[in-house]
CSV table of C-alpha atoms and ligand atoms in Angstrom, one decimal:
chain,number,residue,atom,x,y,z
C,151,MET,CA,-31.9,0.1,28.0
C,152,LYS,CA,-29.0,-1.0,30.7
C,153,ASP,CA,-28.4,2.2,33.3
C,154,VAL,CA,-24.6,3.1,33.1
C,155,SER,CA,-24.9,6.3,35.9
C,156,GLY,CA,-23.0,4.0,38.7
C,157,LEU,CA,-20.1,3.1,36.2
C,158,ILE,CA,-20.2,6.5,35.4
C,159,THR,CA,-19.7,7.6,38.7
C,160,THR,CA,-16.3,5.4,39.8
C,161,ARG,CA,-15.4,5.4,36.7
C,162,LEU,CA,-14.9,8.5,35.5
C,163,LYS,CA,-13.5,12.9,36.7
C,164,ALA,CA,-14.9,14.4,38.6
C,165,ASP,CA,-14.8,16.4,36.9
C,166,HIS,CA,-15.8,14.7,33.6
C,167,ILE,CA,-19.4,13.7,35.4
C,168,ALA,CA,-19.4,17.7,35.9
C,169,PHE,CA,-19.2,18.3,32.6
C,170,LEU,CA,-21.8,15.6,31.5
C,171,ASN,CA,-24.3,16.6,33.6
C,172,SER,CA,-24.1,20.2,32.4
C,173,VAL,CA,-24.4,19.2,28.5
C,174,ALA,CA,-27.5,17.3,29.8
C,175,GLU,CA,-28.6,20.2,31.4
C,176,VAL,CA,-28.7,22.2,28.5
C,177,ALA,CA,-29.6,20.0,26.5
C,178,ALA,CA,-32.8,19.7,28.6
C,179,HIS,CA,-32.4,23.6,29.1
C,180,ASN,CA,-32.4,23.9,24.9
C,181,GLN,CA,-35.4,20.5,24.4
C,182,VAL,CA,-32.9,17.9,22.3
C,183,SER,CA,-31.3,14.7,22.7
C,184,VAL,CA,-27.8,14.5,23.2
C,185,TYR,CA,-26.1,11.5,23.6
C,186,VAL,CA,-22.5,10.6,24.5
C,187,VAL,CA,-21.1,8.0,21.9
C,188,GLY,CA,-18.3,6.3,20.3
C,189,GLY,CA,-14.6,5.2,21.7
C,190,PHE,CA,-15.9,7.2,24.6
C,191,VAL,CA,-18.6,4.7,25.8
C,192,ARG,CA,-17.0,1.2,24.5
C,193,ASP,CA,-13.9,2.6,26.5
C,194,LEU,CA,-16.3,3.6,29.4
C,195,LEU,CA,-17.3,-0.3,30.0
C,196,LEU,CA,-14.0,-0.9,29.2
C,197,ASN,CA,-12.3,1.4,32.3
C,198,ILE,CA,-9.9,2.5,30.3
C,199,LYS,CA,-9.4,6.5,31.2
C,200,ASN,CA,-10.0,8.0,27.5
C,201,VAL,CA,-10.9,11.8,27.3
C,202,ASP,CA,-12.0,11.7,23.5
C,203,ILE,CA,-16.0,13.1,24.3
C,204,ASP,CA,-18.1,12.8,21.3
C,205,LEU,CA,-21.2,13.6,21.3
C,206,VAL,CA,-24.8,13.4,19.1
C,207,VAL,CA,-27.7,15.6,18.5
C,208,GLU,CA,-30.6,14.5,17.8
C,209,GLY,CA,-30.8,18.4,16.4
C,210,ASP,CA,-28.5,20.6,15.2
C,211,GLY,CA,-25.6,20.5,16.4
C,212,ILE,CA,-23.7,23.1,15.3
C,213,VAL,CA,-26.5,25.3,17.1
C,214,PHE,CA,-26.1,22.8,20.1
C,215,ALA,CA,-22.6,23.4,20.5
C,216,GLU,CA,-22.3,26.8,20.6
C,217,LYS,CA,-25.0,26.6,23.3
C,218,LEU,CA,-22.2,24.9,25.4
C,219,ALA,CA,-19.4,27.3,24.2
C,220,GLU,CA,-21.7,30.2,25.6
C,221,LYS,CA,-22.1,28.2,28.7
C,222,PHE,CA,-18.2,27.5,28.7
C,223,ASN,CA,-16.8,30.2,27.0
C,224,GLY,CA,-15.4,28.6,24.3
C,225,ARG,CA,-15.4,28.2,21.2
C,226,THR,CA,-16.8,26.2,18.3
C,227,SER,CA,-15.2,25.4,14.7
C,228,LYS,CA,-18.8,24.8,12.2
C,229,TYR,CA,-18.0,22.2,9.3
C,230,LYS,CA,-21.6,22.6,7.6
C,231,LYS,CA,-21.4,20.6,5.1
C,232,PHE,CA,-21.3,17.6,8.0
C,233,GLY,CA,-23.6,19.3,10.4
C,234,THR,CA,-20.8,18.5,13.3
C,235,ALA,CA,-18.3,21.1,15.6
C,236,THR,CA,-15.3,21.1,17.1
C,237,LEU,CA,-16.0,23.1,20.7
C,238,MET,CA,-13.2,24.6,22.1
C,239,LEU,CA,-13.0,25.0,26.2
C,240,GLN,CA,-10.0,25.6,28.1
C,241,GLY,CA,-8.2,22.9,30.4
C,242,ARG,CA,-9.4,20.6,27.9
C,243,PRO,CA,-9.3,18.8,24.7
C,244,SER,CA,-11.3,19.8,22.3
C,245,ILE,CA,-15.1,18.0,22.1
C,246,ASP,CA,-16.2,17.1,18.3
C,247,VAL,CA,-20.4,17.8,18.4
C,248,ALA,CA,-22.2,16.3,15.7
C,249,THR,CA,-26.4,15.6,14.3
C,250,ALA,CA,-27.8,12.7,14.0
C,251,ARG,CA,-27.8,11.6,11.1
C,252,THR,CA,-27.9,9.2,7.7
C,253,GLU,CA,-24.8,8.3,5.4
C,254,SER,CA,-24.5,7.3,2.4
C,255,TYR,CA,-22.3,6.5,-0.1
C,256,SER,CA,-22.6,7.5,-3.9
C,257,CYS,CA,-19.6,5.5,-4.8
C,258,PRO,CA,-17.7,3.2,-2.2
C,259,ALA,CA,-14.6,4.6,-0.4
C,260,ALA,CA,-15.5,7.9,-1.4
C,261,LEU,CA,-16.5,10.5,1.5
C,262,PRO,CA,-20.3,9.7,2.7
C,263,ASP,CA,-23.3,11.7,2.0
C,264,VAL,CA,-25.3,12.7,4.9
C,265,GLU,CA,-29.2,13.9,6.4
C,266,PRO,CA,-29.5,15.0,9.5
C,267,SER,CA,-31.5,11.5,11.4
C,268,SER,CA,-32.0,10.2,14.6
C,269,ILE,CA,-29.2,8.4,17.0
C,270,LYS,CA,-30.4,4.9,15.8
C,271,GLN,CA,-29.6,5.1,12.4
C,272,ASP,CA,-26.5,6.7,13.1
C,273,LEU,CA,-24.8,4.3,15.2
C,274,ALA,CA,-25.8,2.3,12.0
C,275,ARG,CA,-23.8,4.2,10.3
C,276,ARG,CA,-20.6,3.4,12.9
C,277,ASP,CA,-17.4,1.3,11.6
C,278,PHE,CA,-17.7,-1.9,14.5
C,279,THR,CA,-20.7,-2.9,17.1
C,280,VAL,CA,-18.1,-2.3,20.2
C,281,ASN,CA,-18.1,2.0,18.7
C,282,SER,CA,-22.0,1.9,18.0
C,283,MET,CA,-22.8,2.3,21.3
C,284,ALA,CA,-24.6,5.5,23.7
C,285,VAL,CA,-24.6,6.8,26.7
C,286,LYS,CA,-27.6,9.6,26.3
C,287,LEU,CA,-27.3,12.3,28.3
C,288,SER,CA,-30.5,14.2,29.0
C,289,GLY,CA,-34.6,13.6,29.6
C,290,ARG,CA,-35.7,9.9,30.0
C,291,GLY,CA,-33.4,7.7,30.0
C,292,THR,CA,-30.4,9.6,30.9
C,293,PHE,CA,-27.5,7.6,31.1
C,294,TYR,CA,-28.7,5.6,30.1
C,295,LEU,CA,-26.7,2.8,27.5
C,296,ILE,CA,-27.9,2.4,24.1
C,297,ASP,CA,-26.9,-0.3,22.4
C,298,LEU,CA,-28.7,-2.2,19.1
C,299,PHE,CA,-25.7,-4.3,17.6
C,300,GLY,CA,-24.4,-6.0,20.9
C,301,GLY,CA,-21.6,-4.0,21.5
C,302,GLU,CA,-21.9,-4.5,24.6
C,303,ILE,CA,-21.4,-8.6,24.1
C,304,ASP,CA,-18.7,-7.8,22.1
C,305,LEU,CA,-16.6,-5.8,24.7
C,306,LYS,CA,-16.9,-9.3,27.0
C,307,ASP,CA,-16.3,-11.8,24.5
C,308,GLY,CA,-13.2,-9.5,23.2
C,309,LEU,CA,-14.4,-9.6,18.6
C,310,ILE,CA,-14.5,-6.4,17.0
C,311,ARG,CA,-17.3,-7.1,14.2
C,312,VAL,CA,-18.5,-5.1,11.1
C,313,LEU,CA,-22.2,-3.6,11.5
C,314,HIS,CA,-23.0,-5.6,7.8
C,315,ASP,CA,-20.6,-7.1,5.3
C,316,GLN,CA,-20.9,-3.7,3.5
C,317,SER,CA,-18.5,-2.5,5.7
C,318,PHE,CA,-15.6,-1.9,3.9
C,319,VAL,CA,-16.5,-1.5,0.7
C,320,ASP,CA,-18.7,1.5,2.4
C,321,ASP,CA,-15.1,2.9,3.3
C,322,PRO,CA,-11.4,0.5,3.1
C,323,CYS,CA,-10.8,3.1,6.1
C,324,ARG,CA,-12.4,-0.2,8.6
C,325,LEU,CA,-9.7,-2.4,7.6
C,326,PHE,CA,-6.6,-0.6,9.3
C,327,ARG,CA,-9.3,0.5,11.9
C,328,ALA,CA,-10.4,-2.7,13.0
C,329,ILE,CA,-6.4,-4.0,12.6
C,330,ARG,CA,-5.8,-1.3,15.0
C,331,PHE,CA,-8.6,-1.9,17.5
C,332,GLU,CA,-8.2,-5.3,17.7
C,333,GLN,CA,-4.7,-4.8,18.5
C,334,ARG,CA,-5.5,-2.2,20.9
C,335,LEU,CA,-7.8,-3.7,23.2
C,336,GLU,CA,-6.0,-7.9,22.7
C,337,PHE,CA,-9.5,-8.5,20.7
C,338,CYS,CA,-9.6,-10.5,17.6
C,339,VAL,CA,-11.6,-9.6,14.7
C,340,ASN,CA,-14.3,-12.0,14.0
C,341,GLY,CA,-15.1,-15.2,11.8
C,342,PRO,CA,-17.3,-13.5,9.4
C,343,THR,CA,-15.4,-9.8,9.2
C,344,LYS,CA,-12.2,-11.5,9.0
C,345,GLN,CA,-13.9,-12.9,5.5
C,346,LEU,CA,-14.9,-9.5,4.8
C,347,MET,CA,-11.3,-7.9,5.3
C,348,ARG,CA,-9.6,-10.5,3.1
C,349,SER,CA,-12.3,-10.2,0.2
C,350,ALA,CA,-11.9,-6.2,0.4
C,351,ILE,CA,-7.9,-6.6,0.3
C,352,LYS,CA,-8.1,-9.2,-2.2
C,353,ASN,CA,-10.2,-7.3,-4.2
C,354,ASN,CA,-7.8,-4.0,-4.5
C,355,LEU,CA,-10.5,-1.8,-2.5
C,356,ILE,CA,-7.5,0.0,-0.8
C,357,ASP,CA,-6.7,1.3,-4.4
C,358,GLN,CA,-10.1,3.5,-4.5
C,359,LEU,CA,-9.1,5.3,-1.5
C,360,SER,CA,-7.3,8.3,-1.4
C,361,GLY,CA,-4.1,9.4,-0.8
C,362,ASP,CA,-4.8,11.9,1.9
C,363,ARG,CA,-7.0,9.5,4.0
C,364,LEU,CA,-4.7,6.8,3.4
C,365,MET,CA,-1.9,8.2,5.2
C,366,ASN,CA,-3.9,9.7,7.8
C,367,GLU,CA,-5.1,5.8,9.0
C,368,MET,CA,-1.0,5.2,8.3
C,369,LYS,CA,-0.5,8.0,10.1
C,370,ILE,CA,-2.9,7.1,13.8
C,371,LEU,CA,-2.6,3.5,13.5
C,372,LEU,CA,1.7,3.8,14.1
C,373,SER,CA,0.8,6.2,16.6
C,374,GLU,CA,-0.5,3.3,18.1
C,375,ALA,CA,1.2,2.9,21.6
C,376,ASP,CA,2.8,-0.6,19.8
C,377,PRO,CA,2.0,-0.3,16.6
C,378,VAL,CA,4.2,-3.0,15.5
C,379,ARG,CA,1.6,-5.7,16.2
C,380,CYS,CA,-0.8,-4.0,14.0
C,381,VAL,CA,2.4,-3.5,11.7
C,382,ASP,CA,2.8,-7.3,11.7
C,383,ARG,CA,-1.0,-8.2,11.7
C,384,MET,CA,-1.3,-5.9,8.1
C,385,ARG,CA,1.3,-7.7,6.6
C,386,GLU,CA,-0.5,-11.7,7.6
C,387,LEU,CA,-3.5,-10.1,5.4
C,388,LEU,CA,-1.3,-8.8,2.9
C,389,LEU,CA,-3.3,-5.5,3.7
C,390,PHE,CA,1.0,-4.1,2.3
C,391,GLN,CA,0.4,-6.2,-0.5
C,392,ALA,CA,-2.2,-3.7,-1.9
C,393,ILE,CA,0.1,-0.5,-0.8
C,394,ALA,CA,4.0,-2.0,-1.8
C,395,PRO,CA,4.2,-5.2,-2.0
C,396,GLU,CA,7.7,-4.3,-1.1
C,397,ILE,CA,7.3,-3.0,2.2
C,398,LEU,CA,9.1,-4.8,5.0
C,399,ASP,CA,10.1,-7.3,2.4
C,400,ASP,CA,12.9,-8.9,4.2
C,401,ASP,CA,14.5,-9.2,7.7
C,402,PHE,CA,16.8,-6.5,7.3
C,403,HIS,CA,13.8,-4.3,7.5
C,404,TRP,CA,11.1,-6.3,9.7
C,405,THR,CA,14.2,-6.7,12.4
C,406,ILE,CA,15.0,-2.4,13.0
C,407,MET,CA,10.6,-2.2,13.0
C,408,ASN,CA,11.0,-4.6,16.5
C,409,LYS,CA,14.3,-2.3,17.4
C,410,ILE,CA,12.5,0.8,17.3
C,411,HIS,CA,10.5,0.4,20.5
C,412,SER,CA,13.3,-0.1,22.8
C,413,THR,CA,15.6,2.4,20.9
C,414,LEU,CA,12.9,4.7,22.1
C,415,ALA,CA,12.9,3.8,25.7
C,416,TRP,CA,16.9,3.9,25.6
C,417,ALA,CA,17.4,7.2,23.9
C,418,ASP,CA,14.5,8.5,26.5
C,419,MET,CA,17.2,8.1,28.7
C,420,ILE,CA,19.4,11.0,26.5
C,421,PRO,CA,18.8,14.1,26.3
C,422,MET,CA,18.5,15.1,22.9
C,423,THR,CA,17.0,18.3,21.8
C,424,THR,CA,13.5,17.5,19.8
C,425,LYS,CA,12.0,14.7,21.0
C,426,PRO,CA,11.6,12.2,17.8
C,427,GLU,CA,8.1,11.7,16.8
C,428,ALA,CA,7.5,7.4,16.8
C,429,TRP,CA,5.3,7.3,14.5
C,430,PHE,CA,7.1,8.9,11.6
C,431,ILE,CA,10.4,6.1,12.8
C,432,TYR,CA,7.9,3.9,12.3
C,433,PHE,CA,6.6,5.7,9.2
C,434,TYR,CA,10.0,5.9,8.0
C,435,THR,CA,11.6,2.1,8.4
C,436,LEU,CA,8.0,1.0,6.0
C,437,PHE,CA,8.7,3.4,3.6
C,438,MET,CA,12.3,5.3,3.5
C,439,ILE,CA,13.9,3.0,3.4
C,440,THR,CA,13.5,0.8,0.6
C,441,ASP,CA,14.3,1.2,-3.4
C,442,ASP,CA,14.4,4.6,-4.7
C,443,ASN,CA,11.8,3.5,-7.2
C,444,VAL,CA,9.2,2.3,-4.7
C,445,PHE,CA,9.9,5.5,-2.1
C,446,LYS,CA,8.7,7.7,-5.7
C,447,ARG,CA,5.3,5.4,-5.8
C,448,MET,CA,4.9,5.6,-1.8
C,449,MET,CA,5.4,9.1,-1.9
C,450,MET,CA,2.7,10.0,-5.0
C,451,ARG,CA,0.1,7.3,-3.5
C,452,LEU,CA,0.6,9.0,0.4
C,453,ASN,CA,0.4,12.3,-1.3
C,454,PHE,CA,2.7,13.2,1.3
C,455,PRO,CA,2.2,17.2,2.3
C,456,GLY,CA,5.7,19.6,1.6
C,457,ASN,CA,6.2,19.7,4.8
C,458,ILE,CA,7.0,15.7,4.7
C,459,TYR,CA,7.9,15.0,1.9
C,460,GLY,CA,11.0,17.7,2.4
C,461,ARG,CA,12.1,15.6,5.9
C,462,MET,CA,11.4,12.5,4.2
C,463,CYS,CA,13.4,13.5,1.3
C,464,SER,CA,16.8,14.7,3.1
C,465,ASP,CA,16.9,12.3,6.2
C,466,ARG,CA,16.6,9.5,3.9
C,467,GLU,CA,19.7,11.3,2.6
C,468,CYS,CA,21.7,11.7,6.0
C,469,PHE,CA,20.6,8.6,6.4
C,470,VAL,CA,22.2,6.9,3.7
C,471,GLU,CA,24.7,9.1,3.9
C,472,ALA,CA,25.6,7.9,7.5
C,473,MET,CA,25.3,4.4,7.0
C,474,ASN,CA,28.4,4.3,5.1
C,475,ASP,CA,30.0,6.7,7.4
C,476,PHE,CA,29.2,4.6,10.0
C,477,SER,CA,30.5,1.6,7.9
C,478,GLU,CA,34.1,2.4,8.8
C,479,GLU,CA,36.0,0.2,11.0
C,480,ARG,CA,38.5,2.6,12.3
C,481,GLU,CA,37.0,4.6,15.0
C,482,LEU,CA,35.4,8.2,14.4
C,483,LYS,CA,37.2,11.5,15.8
C,484,PRO,CA,34.7,13.1,18.3
C,485,SER,CA,34.7,16.1,14.9
C,486,GLU,CA,33.5,13.4,12.7
C,487,ILE,CA,30.7,12.0,14.7
C,488,TYR,CA,30.1,15.0,16.0
C,489,ASN,CA,29.8,16.4,12.5
C,490,ILE,CA,27.4,13.3,11.6
C,491,PHE,CA,24.9,13.7,13.7
C,492,SER,CA,24.8,17.2,13.6
C,493,LYS,CA,22.5,16.7,9.9
C,494,GLN,CA,20.9,14.7,11.7
C,495,SER,CA,17.2,14.5,13.0
C,496,SER,CA,16.1,12.4,16.3
C,497,GLU,CA,13.8,10.5,14.0
C,498,VAL,CA,17.5,9.2,12.4
C,499,VAL,CA,19.6,9.3,15.1
C,500,ILE,CA,17.2,6.4,16.1
C,501,LEU,CA,16.4,4.7,12.7
C,502,LEU,CA,20.1,4.2,12.5
C,503,LEU,CA,20.5,3.1,16.4
C,504,ALA,CA,18.0,0.4,16.0
C,505,ALA,CA,20.1,-0.3,11.4
C,506,CYS,CA,23.1,-0.3,12.6
C,507,SER,CA,24.2,-3.3,14.0
C,508,ASN,CA,27.5,-1.9,14.4
C,509,LYS,CA,28.6,-1.5,18.8
C,510,ARG,CA,29.7,1.9,18.9
C,511,MET,CA,26.8,3.2,18.4
C,512,LYS,CA,25.0,3.8,21.2
C,513,GLU,CA,28.4,5.2,22.6
C,514,TYR,CA,28.5,7.6,19.7
C,515,VAL,CA,24.8,8.7,20.4
C,516,GLU,CA,26.1,9.6,24.5
C,517,LEU,CA,28.9,10.9,23.1
C,518,TYR,CA,27.5,13.6,20.2
C,519,PHE,CA,23.8,14.2,22.8
C,520,LYS,CA,26.3,14.2,26.4
C,521,LYS,CA,29.6,15.4,25.7
C,522,TYR,CA,29.8,17.5,22.3
C,523,CYS,CA,27.2,18.9,21.9
C,524,ALA,CA,27.7,21.4,24.7
C,525,SER,CA,32.0,21.5,23.8
C,526,ALA,CA,30.7,22.0,19.9
C,527,LYS,CA,30.5,26.1,21.6
C,528,ILE,CA,32.9,28.5,20.5
C,529,GLU,CA,33.2,32.2,22.2
C,530,LEU,CA,35.0,33.4,18.8
C,531,ASN,CA,31.8,35.7,16.9
C,532,GLY,CA,31.7,37.3,13.3
C,533,ASP,CA,32.8,40.7,14.6
C,534,ASP,CA,36.0,39.0,16.2
C,535,LEU,CA,36.8,37.6,12.6
C,536,ILE,CA,36.6,40.8,10.9
C,537,GLY,CA,38.8,42.5,13.7
C,538,MET,CA,41.0,40.3,13.6
C,539,GLY,CA,41.6,41.8,9.4
C,540,MET,CA,39.4,39.1,7.9
C,541,GLU,CA,36.9,40.1,5.3
C,542,PRO,CA,33.7,38.5,6.0
C,543,GLY,CA,32.3,36.6,3.4
C,544,ALA,CA,31.1,32.9,3.3
C,545,SER,CA,34.3,31.7,4.3
C,546,PHE,CA,33.8,32.7,7.8
C,547,LYS,CA,31.9,29.4,7.5
C,548,ASP,CA,34.7,26.8,7.7
C,549,VAL,CA,36.6,29.2,10.4
C,550,PHE,CA,33.8,28.4,12.4
C,551,LYS,CA,33.7,24.6,11.4
C,552,ALA,CA,37.5,24.3,12.1
C,553,LEU,CA,37.1,26.4,15.6
C,554,ARG,CA,34.5,23.8,16.7
C,555,ASP,CA,36.1,20.4,15.1
C,556,ALA,CA,39.5,21.9,16.9
C,557,ARG,CA,36.7,22.7,20.2
C,558,ILE,CA,35.2,19.1,20.2
C,559,ASN,CA,39.0,17.3,19.6
C,560,GLY,CA,40.1,19.2,23.4
C,561,GLN,CA,42.8,20.4,20.6
C,562,VAL,CA,41.7,24.0,21.7
C,563,THR,CA,39.6,25.0,24.8
C,564,SER,CA,40.1,28.5,25.1
C,565,ARG,CA,39.3,31.9,23.2
C,566,ASP,CA,43.4,32.5,23.4
C,567,GLU,CA,43.7,28.7,21.7
C,568,GLU,CA,41.2,30.1,18.9
C,569,ILE,CA,42.5,33.1,17.6
C,570,ASP,CA,46.5,31.2,18.0
C,571,LEU,CA,44.5,28.5,15.8
C,572,VAL,CA,42.9,31.6,12.9
C,573,GLU,CA,46.2,33.7,13.3
C,574,SER,CA,47.7,30.3,12.0
C,575,LEU,CA,45.1,28.5,10.0
C,576,PHE,CA,44.0,31.3,7.6
C,577,LEU,CA,46.3,34.3,8.5
C,578,LYS,CA,49.0,32.9,7.5
S,85,ATP,P1,-9.7,6.2,19.6
S,85,ATP,O1,-9.9,6.1,20.9
S,85,ATP,O2,-8.7,5.5,18.3
S,85,ATP,O3,-9.7,8.0,19.2
S,85,ATP,P2,-12.3,6.2,18.6
S,85,ATP,O4,-13.5,4.7,18.8
S,85,ATP,O5,-13.2,7.4,19.4
S,85,ATP,O6,-10.9,5.5,18.7
S,85,ATP,P3,-12.8,8.1,16.3
S,85,ATP,O7,-11.8,7.7,15.0
S,85,ATP,O8,-11.7,9.4,17.4
S,85,ATP,O9,-12.7,6.7,17.3
S,85,ATP,O10,-13.9,7.5,15.9
S,85,ATP,C1,-15.3,8.5,16.9
S,85,ATP,C2,-16.4,7.8,16.7
S,85,ATP,O11,-16.8,7.5,16.0
S,85,ATP,C3,-16.1,5.8,16.7
S,85,ATP,O12,-15.9,5.6,18.0
S,85,ATP,C4,-17.0,5.5,15.6
S,85,ATP,O13,-18.0,5.2,16.2
S,85,ATP,C5,-17.3,6.3,14.4
S,85,ATP,N1,-16.4,5.9,13.1
S,85,ATP,C6,-14.7,6.8,13.1
S,85,ATP,N2,-14.4,6.6,12.0
S,85,ATP,C7,-14.8,5.9,11.6
S,85,ATP,C8,-15.2,5.1,10.6
S,85,ATP,N3,-14.7,5.3,9.0
S,85,ATP,N4,-16.2,4.5,9.9
S,85,ATP,C9,-17.5,4.1,10.7
S,85,ATP,N5,-17.7,4.8,11.8
S,85,ATP,C10,-16.8,5.4,11.9
């Protein structure tokens, strides 16, 4: 066992060290063995910042989480079935506290049955060697690394390796995880693990994943800093064949995919009303810009939650409409540009920028956010229109649109001119 106290003091921030020391105190007081595990240990050894702490307790993890909550004046959410709790402390990311457990799979890809066990068995149920290390936080051997599967050597060699041959059968989500860690850390999946991945993909193990789990993995993967590398690897390993073969099967979609990162960087300088969610744009590129049948099939397969489904359908319609509008050769009027963009979510704006080879698009987006959004403000309100003798009703919408268009196009610039316009268009 290797002493990593030196790494802890040199690589972690003071508040992290203080927290781990406090965990050790509570563990000693309650006479349980506690470990920090998984990604936190991996990133400590790699000297990568990671603020997500996962604790494993040889004993009752939920009770231990409650003790920590008492000490730090925090709160817990408990998941009795799995013997885990999430500890919420003010001013820091939540901390997962688990009872050391073994997992068995009643059938492939199902959620596992769990039983309390030792740290050794807990580490043996994990995905890859580099994620299966722990640092002891209490008793004899405090701040010693527990590395039962050669994780540290694999970290040095830059390898992603499963712990046993059944790993992807037990949980096909690990296919996505392997790609994610490989690409994020710029590692390589080792030869035998890659063989196991290919065979899991060929045997359609992905089919056994529920829509929710598949959707969740896609979301996490597309939230990586550079998801395109992951997507490219998925393509190479034929992972999309197992989801929908039509995904990214032409240059158009692949070109868009590759432009999203730089488009997002460009758009960062634009004062957009809501900041686009990057993973969603990648997700759209994969699934939304496919034909209707593929879209519907994917929607069923991924069991899109209602809110995402609604958002995607309306964004999809707006995107197709806008692509048509922008394909026109003629210059668009400011009000036309405003009316197109004001319907779009910020994600679709990025998608349009990435998808449209039309050179004017960037200019239009800049004009919209920097100029037209501000000039679209009108002074007259409903009371003013009633005061001018108009009947309240649906027609007010047309009046406001006409006023807004005129403002954006520079045809009216004051309240008096707004009144003149309403009189000439709607009251004569
Ligand atoms: P990240 O930096 O992406 O958060 P992480 O390693 O912390 O990486 P989590 O998804 O938070 O990843 O999981 C924490 C730990 O739980 C992992 O390091 C791994 O040991 C284990 N784990 C998570 N998912 C699985 C899985 N599907 N199969 C086996 N072990 C898993």
